[in-house]
Coordinates of C-alpha atoms in Angstrom, one line a residue:
Chain A
M1 CA -27.2 37.0 -59.9
V2 CA -27.5 33.4 -61.3
V3 CA -25.4 33.0 -64.4
E4 CA -25.2 29.6 -66.8
A5 CA -22.5 30.1 -69.5
M6 CA -23.8 27.9 -72.6
P7 CA -21.0 28.1 -75.0
E8 CA -22.4 26.4 -78.0
R9 CA -25.2 28.4 -78.2
Q10 CA -25.6 32.1 -80.7
S11 CA -28.2 34.0 -78.0
A12 CA -28.0 35.1 -74.8
S13 CA -30.8 35.5 -72.9
V14 CA -31.5 38.2 -70.2
V15 CA -34.1 38.1 -67.0
L16 CA -34.6 40.9 -64.7
M17 CA -36.8 38.7 -62.2
F18 CA -38.5 41.3 -59.0
A19 CA -40.1 39.0 -56.1
G20 CA -43.4 40.9 -56.2
G21 CA -46.5 40.8 -58.1
S22 CA -50.6 41.1 -57.7
R23 CA -50.8 39.0 -54.8
Q24 CA -48.8 41.7 -53.6
E25 CA -51.3 44.2 -53.9
D26 CA -54.1 45.3 -52.0
D27 CA -57.8 45.8 -53.5
R28 CA -57.2 49.6 -54.2
L29 CA -53.9 48.7 -55.8
A30 CA -55.5 45.4 -57.5
G31 CA -53.5 45.3 -61.3
V32 CA -50.5 48.2 -60.6
S33 CA -47.6 45.7 -61.0
H34 CA -49.2 45.0 -64.7
F35 CA -50.2 48.7 -64.8
I36 CA -46.4 49.6 -64.3
E37 CA -45.5 46.6 -66.7
H38 CA -46.8 48.2 -69.4
L39 CA -45.5 51.5 -68.9
Y40 CA -41.8 50.7 -68.5
F41 CA -42.6 50.3 -72.7
K42 CA -43.9 53.5 -72.6
G43 CA -40.3 55.2 -73.1
T44 CA -37.1 56.5 -71.1
K45 CA -34.9 59.4 -70.7
K46 CA -32.3 57.9 -73.3
R47 CA -35.1 56.1 -75.2
P48 CA -38.5 58.6 -75.2
T49 CA -40.7 56.4 -77.3
S50 CA -41.5 52.4 -77.0
K51 CA -40.4 52.7 -80.9
E52 CA -36.8 53.2 -79.9
I53 CA -37.0 50.9 -77.2
A54 CA -38.4 48.2 -79.5
D55 CA -35.8 49.1 -82.3
A56 CA -33.4 48.7 -79.9
I57 CA -33.7 45.3 -79.9
E58 CA -35.2 44.4 -82.5
G59 CA -32.6 46.0 -84.5
V60 CA -30.4 43.3 -83.6
G61 CA -33.0 40.6 -84.2
G62 CA -33.7 40.1 -80.8
F63 CA -36.8 39.7 -78.5
I64 CA -38.1 42.0 -75.7
N65 CA -40.9 41.6 -73.3
A66 CA -42.1 41.1 -69.7
S67 CA -44.6 39.4 -68.1
T68 CA -47.1 40.1 -64.0
D69 CA -47.2 36.8 -61.9
K70 CA -48.7 36.8 -59.1
E71 CA -45.5 36.0 -57.0
L72 CA -42.7 37.8 -59.3
T73 CA -42.5 40.3 -62.3
A74 CA -40.2 39.7 -65.5
Y75 CA -38.8 41.6 -67.9
W76 CA -36.5 39.6 -70.8
A77 CA -34.8 39.9 -73.5
R78 CA -33.0 37.0 -76.2
V79 CA -30.9 38.9 -78.6
P80 CA -27.4 37.3 -80.7
A81 CA -24.5 36.5 -77.9
E82 CA -22.9 39.1 -79.0
H83 CA -25.2 42.1 -78.3
M84 CA -26.4 40.3 -74.5
N85 CA -24.9 43.9 -73.2
L86 CA -27.1 45.8 -74.9
G87 CA -29.7 43.7 -73.6
L88 CA -28.8 44.3 -70.5
D89 CA -28.9 48.4 -70.8
V90 CA -32.5 48.3 -72.8
L91 CA -33.9 46.3 -69.6
F92 CA -32.0 48.3 -66.9
D93 CA -33.3 51.4 -69.2
I94 CA -36.4 50.5 -68.6
I95 CA -36.6 49.5 -65.0
A96 CA -34.8 52.5 -64.0
N97 CA -35.3 55.3 -65.9
S98 CA -38.8 55.2 -67.5
K99 CA -40.7 57.9 -67.9
L100 CA -43.9 57.0 -66.6
D101 CA -45.6 60.2 -68.6
P102 CA -49.1 61.1 -67.7
A103 CA -50.4 60.8 -71.1
D104 CA -48.9 57.8 -71.4
V105 CA -50.6 56.3 -67.9
E106 CA -54.0 57.5 -69.6
R107 CA -53.2 55.6 -73.1
E108 CA -52.2 52.6 -71.5
R109 CA -54.8 52.8 -68.8
M110 CA -57.5 52.3 -71.6
V111 CA -55.5 49.5 -73.2
I112 CA -55.6 47.9 -70.2
L113 CA -59.3 48.3 -70.0
E114 CA -59.6 46.2 -73.3
E115 CA -57.9 43.9 -72.1
L116 CA -59.9 42.5 -69.1
R117 CA -62.5 43.0 -71.6
M118 CA -61.1 40.9 -74.2
Y119 CA -60.5 38.6 -71.5
Q120 CA -64.1 37.8 -70.6
D121 CA -64.9 37.6 -74.0
Q122 CA -62.9 34.2 -74.1
P123 CA -64.3 31.8 -71.6
Q124 CA -61.8 29.2 -71.8
D125 CA -59.6 31.7 -69.5
Y126 CA -62.7 33.8 -68.5
V127 CA -63.2 29.8 -66.8
Q128 CA -60.3 29.9 -64.9
N129 CA -60.2 33.3 -63.5
L130 CA -63.5 32.7 -62.1
F131 CA -62.3 29.3 -60.8
E132 CA -59.5 30.5 -59.0
E133 CA -62.0 33.0 -57.3
L134 CA -63.1 30.2 -55.8
I135 CA -59.9 29.0 -55.2
W136 CA -59.1 31.9 -53.1
P137 CA -62.4 33.3 -52.2
G138 CA -61.6 37.0 -51.0
H139 CA -57.9 36.8 -51.4
A140 CA -55.4 38.6 -54.4
L141 CA -54.8 34.9 -55.0
G142 CA -58.3 34.8 -56.8
R143 CA -58.1 38.6 -58.4
D144 CA -56.9 38.8 -61.9
I145 CA -53.2 39.6 -62.6
A146 CA -54.4 43.0 -64.5
G147 CA -57.1 44.1 -61.5
T148 CA -60.9 45.3 -62.1
E149 CA -62.1 47.7 -64.4
E150 CA -62.8 49.5 -61.3
S151 CA -58.9 49.2 -59.6
V152 CA -57.7 50.0 -63.0
S153 CA -59.6 53.0 -64.0
R154 CA -59.2 54.3 -60.0
L155 CA -55.0 53.4 -60.2
G156 CA -53.5 57.4 -60.4
R157 CA -50.1 58.0 -61.4
D158 CA -49.1 58.9 -57.5
D159 CA -50.2 55.3 -57.0
I160 CA -48.1 53.9 -59.6
L161 CA -44.7 55.8 -58.8
E162 CA -45.1 55.3 -54.8
Y163 CA -45.6 51.2 -55.7
A164 CA -42.6 51.0 -58.1
D165 CA -40.6 52.9 -56.1
A166 CA -41.3 50.4 -52.8
H167 CA -41.0 47.4 -55.2
Y168 CA -38.6 48.0 -57.6
R169 CA -35.3 47.7 -55.2
L170 CA -32.5 45.6 -55.4
P171 CA -32.9 43.4 -52.8
N172 CA -36.2 42.2 -54.7
L173 CA -34.3 41.4 -57.6
V174 CA -32.7 38.5 -59.4
V175 CA -30.9 38.8 -62.3
G176 CA -30.1 36.4 -64.5
A177 CA -28.3 35.8 -67.8
A178 CA -27.6 32.6 -69.9
G179 CA -26.1 31.7 -72.9
S180 CA -22.9 32.1 -74.8
L181 CA -21.0 34.4 -72.8
D182 CA -18.4 35.7 -70.2
E183 CA -19.4 34.9 -66.5
A184 CA -16.6 37.8 -65.2
S185 CA -17.4 40.9 -67.8
T186 CA -21.6 39.8 -67.7
I187 CA -21.3 40.5 -63.8
S188 CA -19.2 43.4 -64.6
E189 CA -21.4 44.6 -66.8
V190 CA -24.7 43.7 -64.8
T191 CA -22.9 45.7 -61.5
R192 CA -22.4 48.5 -63.7
N193 CA -25.9 48.9 -64.9
L194 CA -27.4 48.3 -60.9
S195 CA -29.2 51.9 -60.0
L196 CA -32.0 50.8 -58.5
R197 CA -32.2 51.5 -54.6
P198 CA -30.0 48.7 -52.4
D199 CA -32.4 49.1 -49.1
M200 CA -35.6 47.7 -48.7
N201 CA -39.0 49.2 -48.0
G202 CA -40.4 47.0 -45.6
A203 CA -41.2 43.1 -46.0
L204 CA -43.4 42.0 -48.8
E205 CA -46.4 40.8 -47.3
L206 CA -47.5 37.7 -48.0
A207 CA -50.9 36.8 -46.1
P208 CA -52.1 32.9 -46.2
P209 CA -55.4 31.9 -47.8
L210 CA -57.7 31.4 -45.7
P211 CA -59.2 27.6 -45.7
L212 CA -61.9 26.6 -48.2
D213 CA -64.7 24.6 -45.9
S214 CA -67.3 23.4 -48.4
P215 CA -67.3 22.4 -52.1
R216 CA -69.2 25.7 -54.2
V217 CA -70.3 25.8 -57.6
L218 CA -70.2 29.3 -59.6
V219 CA -72.5 29.4 -62.9
R220 CA -72.1 32.1 -65.4
R221 CA -74.6 32.3 -67.9
R222 CA -73.4 32.7 -71.7
G223 CA -75.3 32.2 -74.5
T224 CA -72.0 29.8 -75.8
E225 CA -72.1 27.2 -78.0
Q226 CA -69.7 24.9 -75.9
A227 CA -70.1 24.7 -72.1
H228 CA -66.7 25.9 -70.1
I229 CA -65.9 24.0 -67.2
C230 CA -62.5 24.1 -64.7
L231 CA -63.0 22.1 -61.5
G232 CA -60.5 21.1 -58.8
A233 CA -59.1 21.5 -55.2
R234 CA -56.4 23.2 -53.6
A235 CA -53.2 21.3 -53.6
V236 CA -49.4 22.1 -52.2
S237 CA -47.0 24.7 -52.6
Y238 CA -44.2 24.8 -54.4
L239 CA -42.3 24.4 -51.5
D240 CA -43.4 21.6 -50.7
P241 CA -41.5 17.8 -51.2
D242 CA -44.8 16.2 -52.0
R243 CA -44.7 19.1 -55.2
Y244 CA -43.0 16.3 -57.2
A245 CA -46.0 13.9 -56.6
L246 CA -48.5 16.1 -57.6
D247 CA -46.7 16.7 -60.6
L248 CA -46.8 13.2 -61.8
L249 CA -50.5 12.8 -60.5
N250 CA -51.4 16.0 -62.7
T251 CA -49.1 14.4 -65.4
V252 CA -51.5 11.0 -65.5
L253 CA -54.8 12.5 -65.5
G254 CA -54.7 15.5 -67.2
E255 CA -51.4 16.3 -69.3
G256 CA -51.3 14.9 -72.9
M257 CA -53.0 12.7 -75.3
S258 CA -51.8 9.8 -73.4
S259 CA -53.3 11.0 -70.0
R260 CA -56.2 9.5 -68.5
L261 CA -58.7 12.5 -69.0
F262 CA -58.0 12.0 -72.6
L263 CA -58.2 8.5 -73.4
N264 CA -61.2 7.7 -71.5
I265 CA -63.5 10.5 -71.5
R266 CA -62.5 12.5 -74.9
E267 CA -61.2 9.0 -76.8
R268 CA -63.3 6.3 -75.3
L269 CA -66.9 8.1 -74.3
G270 CA -66.5 10.7 -76.5
I271 CA -68.1 13.1 -74.0
A272 CA -65.7 16.1 -74.2
Y273 CA -63.5 17.6 -76.8
D274 CA -61.0 19.4 -74.8
V275 CA -60.0 17.9 -71.3
H276 CA -56.9 18.3 -69.6
S277 CA -55.4 19.4 -66.0
F278 CA -53.3 21.6 -64.6
T279 CA -51.5 22.6 -61.5
Q280 CA -50.5 26.0 -60.0
K281 CA -48.5 27.0 -57.3
H282 CA -47.7 29.8 -54.8
R283 CA -45.4 29.9 -51.5
D284 CA -48.3 29.0 -49.5
T285 CA -50.5 26.9 -51.4
G286 CA -51.8 25.5 -54.9
Y287 CA -54.3 24.0 -56.9
L288 CA -54.9 21.1 -59.2
G289 CA -57.6 21.6 -61.8
V290 CA -59.5 20.2 -64.2
Y291 CA -60.6 21.9 -67.7
I292 CA -63.5 20.3 -69.4
G293 CA -64.7 21.9 -72.9
V294 CA -68.0 20.5 -73.3
D295 CA -71.5 19.9 -75.3
P296 CA -73.8 22.2 -72.8
K297 CA -76.0 18.7 -72.8
K298 CA -73.1 16.9 -71.5
A299 CA -71.9 19.0 -69.5
V300 CA -73.1 17.6 -66.1
D301 CA -72.4 13.7 -67.6
A302 CA -68.7 15.1 -68.3
V303 CA -68.3 16.6 -65.2
N304 CA -69.1 13.0 -62.9
A305 CA -66.8 11.3 -65.7
V306 CA -64.0 13.1 -64.0
M307 CA -65.0 12.9 -61.0
A308 CA -64.7 9.2 -61.3
E309 CA -61.5 9.4 -62.7
L310 CA -60.1 11.3 -59.8
R311 CA -62.1 8.5 -57.4
S312 CA -60.2 5.7 -59.0
L313 CA -56.6 7.7 -58.4
T314 CA -57.4 8.0 -54.8
E315 CA -58.1 4.5 -54.6
H316 CA -56.2 2.5 -56.7
E317 CA -52.0 2.9 -57.2
V318 CA -51.0 4.3 -60.9
A319 CA -49.6 0.7 -62.2
A320 CA -45.7 0.8 -62.3
A321 CA -45.7 1.5 -66.2
E322 CA -48.1 4.2 -66.2
L323 CA -45.8 6.2 -63.6
A324 CA -43.0 5.8 -65.4
R325 CA -44.4 7.1 -68.2
A326 CA -45.8 9.7 -66.5
K327 CA -41.7 10.5 -65.4
E328 CA -40.6 10.9 -68.4
F329 CA -42.6 13.4 -69.6
T330 CA -41.9 14.7 -66.9
K331 CA -38.2 14.9 -67.7
G332 CA -38.0 15.1 -71.0
R333 CA -40.8 18.6 -71.0
L334 CA -38.0 19.7 -68.4
R335 CA -35.4 18.6 -70.9
L336 CA -36.8 20.4 -73.9
E337 CA -38.2 23.6 -71.5
L338 CA -33.7 23.9 -70.9
E339 CA -32.8 24.2 -74.5
T340 CA -32.7 27.7 -75.5
T341 CA -31.3 30.3 -73.5
N342 CA -34.8 31.8 -72.5
G343 CA -35.6 28.5 -70.7
V344 CA -32.2 28.1 -68.9
V345 CA -32.3 31.8 -67.5
F346 CA -36.2 31.5 -66.9
W347 CA -35.4 28.1 -64.8
L348 CA -32.6 29.2 -62.6
A349 CA -33.7 32.8 -61.5
Y350 CA -37.2 30.9 -61.2
Q351 CA -35.4 28.9 -58.6
E352 CA -32.9 31.5 -56.8
L353 CA -35.9 34.0 -56.8
L354 CA -39.2 31.6 -55.5
L355 CA -37.4 28.6 -53.9
G356 CA -33.6 30.5 -52.7
E357 CA -31.7 27.6 -53.8
I358 CA -30.4 26.0 -57.3
N359 CA -31.2 22.7 -58.0
T360 CA -29.3 21.1 -61.2
I361 CA -31.4 19.5 -63.9
D362 CA -29.7 16.1 -62.6
D363 CA -31.4 17.0 -58.9
E364 CA -34.8 17.4 -60.3
I365 CA -34.6 14.6 -62.2
A366 CA -33.7 12.6 -59.4
L367 CA -36.4 14.2 -57.3
V368 CA -38.8 13.0 -60.5
D369 CA -37.5 9.5 -60.4
A370 CA -38.2 9.5 -56.4
V371 CA -41.5 9.3 -56.5
T372 CA -43.3 6.7 -55.8
A373 CA -46.8 4.7 -56.4
A374 CA -47.7 5.2 -52.9
D375 CA -46.9 8.6 -53.2
V376 CA -49.1 9.9 -56.4
V377 CA -52.1 7.9 -54.5
R378 CA -51.6 9.5 -50.8
V379 CA -51.1 13.2 -52.1
A380 CA -54.3 12.4 -54.4
A381 CA -56.3 11.1 -51.7
E382 CA -55.5 14.4 -49.8
V383 CA -56.0 17.0 -52.7
F384 CA -59.9 15.5 -53.6
S385 CA -60.5 15.0 -49.6
R386 CA -60.8 18.9 -49.7
P387 CA -63.9 20.3 -51.3
M388 CA -64.3 20.4 -54.7
Q389 CA -64.8 23.8 -56.7
M390 CA -66.5 24.2 -59.8
S391 CA -66.6 27.1 -62.0
V392 CA -68.9 27.2 -65.5
I393 CA -69.8 29.0 -68.6
G394 CA -72.3 28.1 -70.7
P395 CA -75.9 28.6 -71.7
F396 CA -77.3 27.3 -68.2
S397 CA -79.7 29.4 -65.9
R398 CA -79.7 27.1 -62.5
D399 CA -77.0 25.5 -61.0
S400 CA -78.7 22.5 -58.9
A401 CA -77.4 19.9 -61.3
F402 CA -73.2 20.7 -61.4
R403 CA -73.8 20.7 -57.5
L404 CA -74.9 17.9 -57.6
A405 CA -71.8 16.4 -59.8
I406 CA -69.5 17.3 -57.2
G407 CA -71.7 16.9 -53.9
A408 CA -72.0 20.3 -53.2
Chain B
M1 CA -59.0 -24.3 -66.6
S2 CA -61.4 -22.1 -68.4
A3 CA -64.9 -22.0 -67.4
P4 CA -68.0 -23.8 -69.1
A5 CA -69.4 -21.9 -72.1
S6 CA -72.5 -21.7 -70.6
R7 CA -71.1 -19.8 -67.4
L8 CA -70.5 -17.1 -69.4
K9 CA -74.1 -16.8 -71.3
N10 CA -76.5 -13.8 -69.9
N11 CA -78.4 -16.2 -68.1
G12 CA -81.4 -13.9 -69.5
G13 CA -81.9 -12.2 -66.3
T14 CA -81.7 -8.5 -66.1
V15 CA -77.9 -6.4 -66.2
P16 CA -78.4 -3.6 -63.2
G17 CA -78.8 -0.7 -64.5
R18 CA -79.6 -2.1 -68.5
A19 CA -83.4 -1.0 -68.4
A20 CA -83.4 1.9 -66.4
A21 CA -80.6 2.9 -69.1
E22 CA -83.1 2.3 -72.3
R23 CA -85.7 4.2 -70.2
I24 CA -83.4 7.2 -69.9
R25 CA -82.4 7.2 -73.5
K26 CA -85.9 7.1 -74.8
A27 CA -86.3 10.5 -72.6
I28 CA -83.5 11.8 -73.8
A29 CA -84.5 11.5 -77.7
L30 CA -87.6 13.0 -76.9
V31 CA -86.0 15.8 -75.3
N32 CA -83.6 15.9 -78.2
S33 CA -87.0 16.2 -81.1
V34 CA -87.8 18.8 -79.3
A35 CA -84.2 21.0 -78.6
D36 CA -83.7 19.6 -82.4
E37 CA -86.8 20.9 -83.7
A38 CA -87.0 17.6 -84.9
G39 CA -90.1 15.4 -86.3
D40 CA -93.6 16.3 -87.2
E41 CA -95.8 15.8 -84.0
E42 CA -95.3 18.3 -81.3
I43 CA -93.6 16.6 -78.0
T44 CA -95.5 18.4 -74.8
P45 CA -93.7 18.9 -71.6
T46 CA -96.2 15.8 -69.9
E47 CA -95.0 13.7 -72.4
I48 CA -91.6 14.2 -71.1
A49 CA -92.2 14.2 -67.9
E50 CA -94.0 10.8 -68.4
A51 CA -90.8 9.2 -69.8
I52 CA -88.9 11.1 -67.1
R53 CA -91.6 9.4 -64.6
D54 CA -91.5 6.1 -65.9
C55 CA -87.5 6.0 -65.5
L56 CA -87.9 7.2 -62.0
E57 CA -90.4 4.0 -61.5
L58 CA -87.8 1.2 -61.8
S59 CA -85.8 0.2 -58.7
D60 CA -82.7 0.6 -61.3
V61 CA -82.3 3.7 -60.7
D62 CA -81.5 3.5 -56.6
A63 CA -78.8 0.8 -57.8
V64 CA -76.5 3.8 -58.3
P65 CA -76.3 7.0 -56.3
N66 CA -77.2 10.1 -57.6
V67 CA -79.2 8.8 -60.7
R68 CA -82.8 8.9 -59.4
R69 CA -81.8 12.7 -58.0
Y70 CA -80.9 13.8 -61.5
L71 CA -84.0 11.7 -62.7
G72 CA -85.7 14.3 -59.8
E73 CA -83.8 17.7 -61.2
A74 CA -84.7 16.8 -65.1
L75 CA -88.7 16.6 -63.9
D76 CA -88.5 19.8 -62.1
A77 CA -87.0 21.2 -65.1
V78 CA -89.7 20.3 -67.2
S79 CA -91.9 22.0 -64.5
D80 CA -90.2 25.1 -64.4
G81 CA -90.4 25.4 -68.0
M82 CA -86.6 25.1 -68.5
P83 CA -85.4 25.0 -71.9
A84 CA -84.6 21.2 -73.4
D85 CA -81.2 21.7 -73.7
F86 CA -81.0 21.4 -69.9
V87 CA -83.5 18.7 -69.2
A88 CA -81.4 17.0 -71.4
M89 CA -78.5 18.0 -69.8
T90 CA -79.8 16.2 -66.6
L91 CA -80.7 13.2 -68.7
Y92 CA -77.6 12.9 -69.7
A93 CA -76.2 13.1 -66.8
A94 CA -78.5 10.7 -64.9
L95 CA -77.4 8.3 -67.8
G96 CA -73.1 8.7 -67.0
A97 CA -73.8 8.4 -63.4
L98 CA -75.6 4.8 -64.4
R99 CA -72.3 3.8 -66.7
E100 CA -70.0 5.4 -63.5
G101 CA -71.8 3.0 -61.1
S102 CA -72.8 0.1 -63.2

C-alpha cells in the first residue's frame, strides 16, 4: 500500500491497481481484462445496478473510473476528502462483490464489440494499433487491449470468472491513497476492506517479444482525406537506466511545439499538419514512435523528412540549450502531473507495482538532470539502428515508395 | 576578415540538384493538374511519363540517394495506371529527398 498525505488539498484519490493486463492474456482470452473492468461497474450485491455504483460516488461530487493497460488494470475514485472511506468502500465492493450477471455479460459484449469497431473508424488511433502489431508481431503486446472481435465474441462467463479469480488476488494488488487524509486511519480502513484471496495462483507469465530482424511497412488502404502514419523502432523498457535519456530524446524530437519535428516539418517545411513523437515502455521492451497526419500527396515526403530528423539525432549531439530546455519541459510536466491527488496516487502506485520501489520527485529530477548530450546521442543511435517499422492508413494501393523511405 | 564580395556571389555554375528540382516540380504541376481536373487541355499519361523521363535524364538525380528510385517508382505508377495523386506523392518524395540530400 502507498499513502501520501497532502493536507492542504480538498480531495482524496484512491486507486486499486492490479498487476496484469492484456499482456497476460493468451489469444483465446484476448480482451478478458478489459471485459472484466467493464463488468465490474454493472452491479454488486450491495449496489445492484451501475446507476447505484455511480450514484454512490457522484452523489458526493466525486469521480469513479477504471482503465485497463497492457501490464496493469486500475480502478480509481476521486472524492472530497471527508468521503475517502466511501471511495474505498465502493472500489472494494466492485472488485470483490460484483454480480457478473449473465445478462450483463451479453450486454457488455455488444458494447465492447461496438467499441472495437468505433476504434477502427478513428484512423489516428487505429494506425498506432497497427504500428504496435508491427513492433511486437505475434505477441500480446502487439494486440489491442480490448482484444479482437473474434475473442470478445467467444469469451464465456466461465472464462471471465476463472480469469478474475486467478488475477484479482492480494499479491497482485497495490492500494494507493493520496490527499487530505490520515495515514493510520487510511491503512486501517483499507485493511478492513481487504477480502481478496491472499494466495497467488501461479506467477504472472511475461514472455518477452522476439527480436525484429527487418524493417517492415503495413499499408491499410482507406479513402481518408489525410494519410495517417506511425513509424518508429523498439526502444528501452521502464526498468532500463537509459529510460531518462530516451524520454529526453523523445522531448527533443517531437514533444510539444518547440520540438524538432514540429518546428522543422510543420512550421519550416509545412509538410504535415500534425507531427509528434511518443514512447511506450514495458517491463522488457518499449518503442519510440512518430505520428504524422499529412496530405496523402506529401506522405512519403513527410516520412523522408522525419527520417532525416532521426538521422540527425544519431549523428550530432543535442546542443546544451536544447537539452536544458528538454529537461525543464520534462521536469515541469512531472510537477504539473503531481498537482492533483489523482496524479500523485497513480504515480506512486505505478512505481510500487511496476518498479518495486518508489522514487521521490527529487530523485526523479536528479535522474533527469544527470542525462548528458552524449547519453542522448548514444540512445538515439541504438534505437534508430534497429529495424524501423511503419504503419500507414490512407488512399494508397501500393507500399513501394513507403518501403523505400525506411529502407524496407 | 570577411570574404571578398565576389566570392559570395553565384558564379553562374549549376547548384547541385537545382535543375532536377525544377524538372520534378514541372512534372508535379502536370500531375496535379490531372489530379485537380484543372485546365482545358487533357493531359495524357504519355505526357506525364515524358516529364518524368526528362527528370531521369539529369545526372543530378544520382547525386542524392533514392531520388532516381522515387522517379522510377513514379514512372512505374504512371505505366500501371495508378491514380494521379499517387504519382504526385512519389514525385513529392523525390523532390523531398533532393531537399534532404542537398
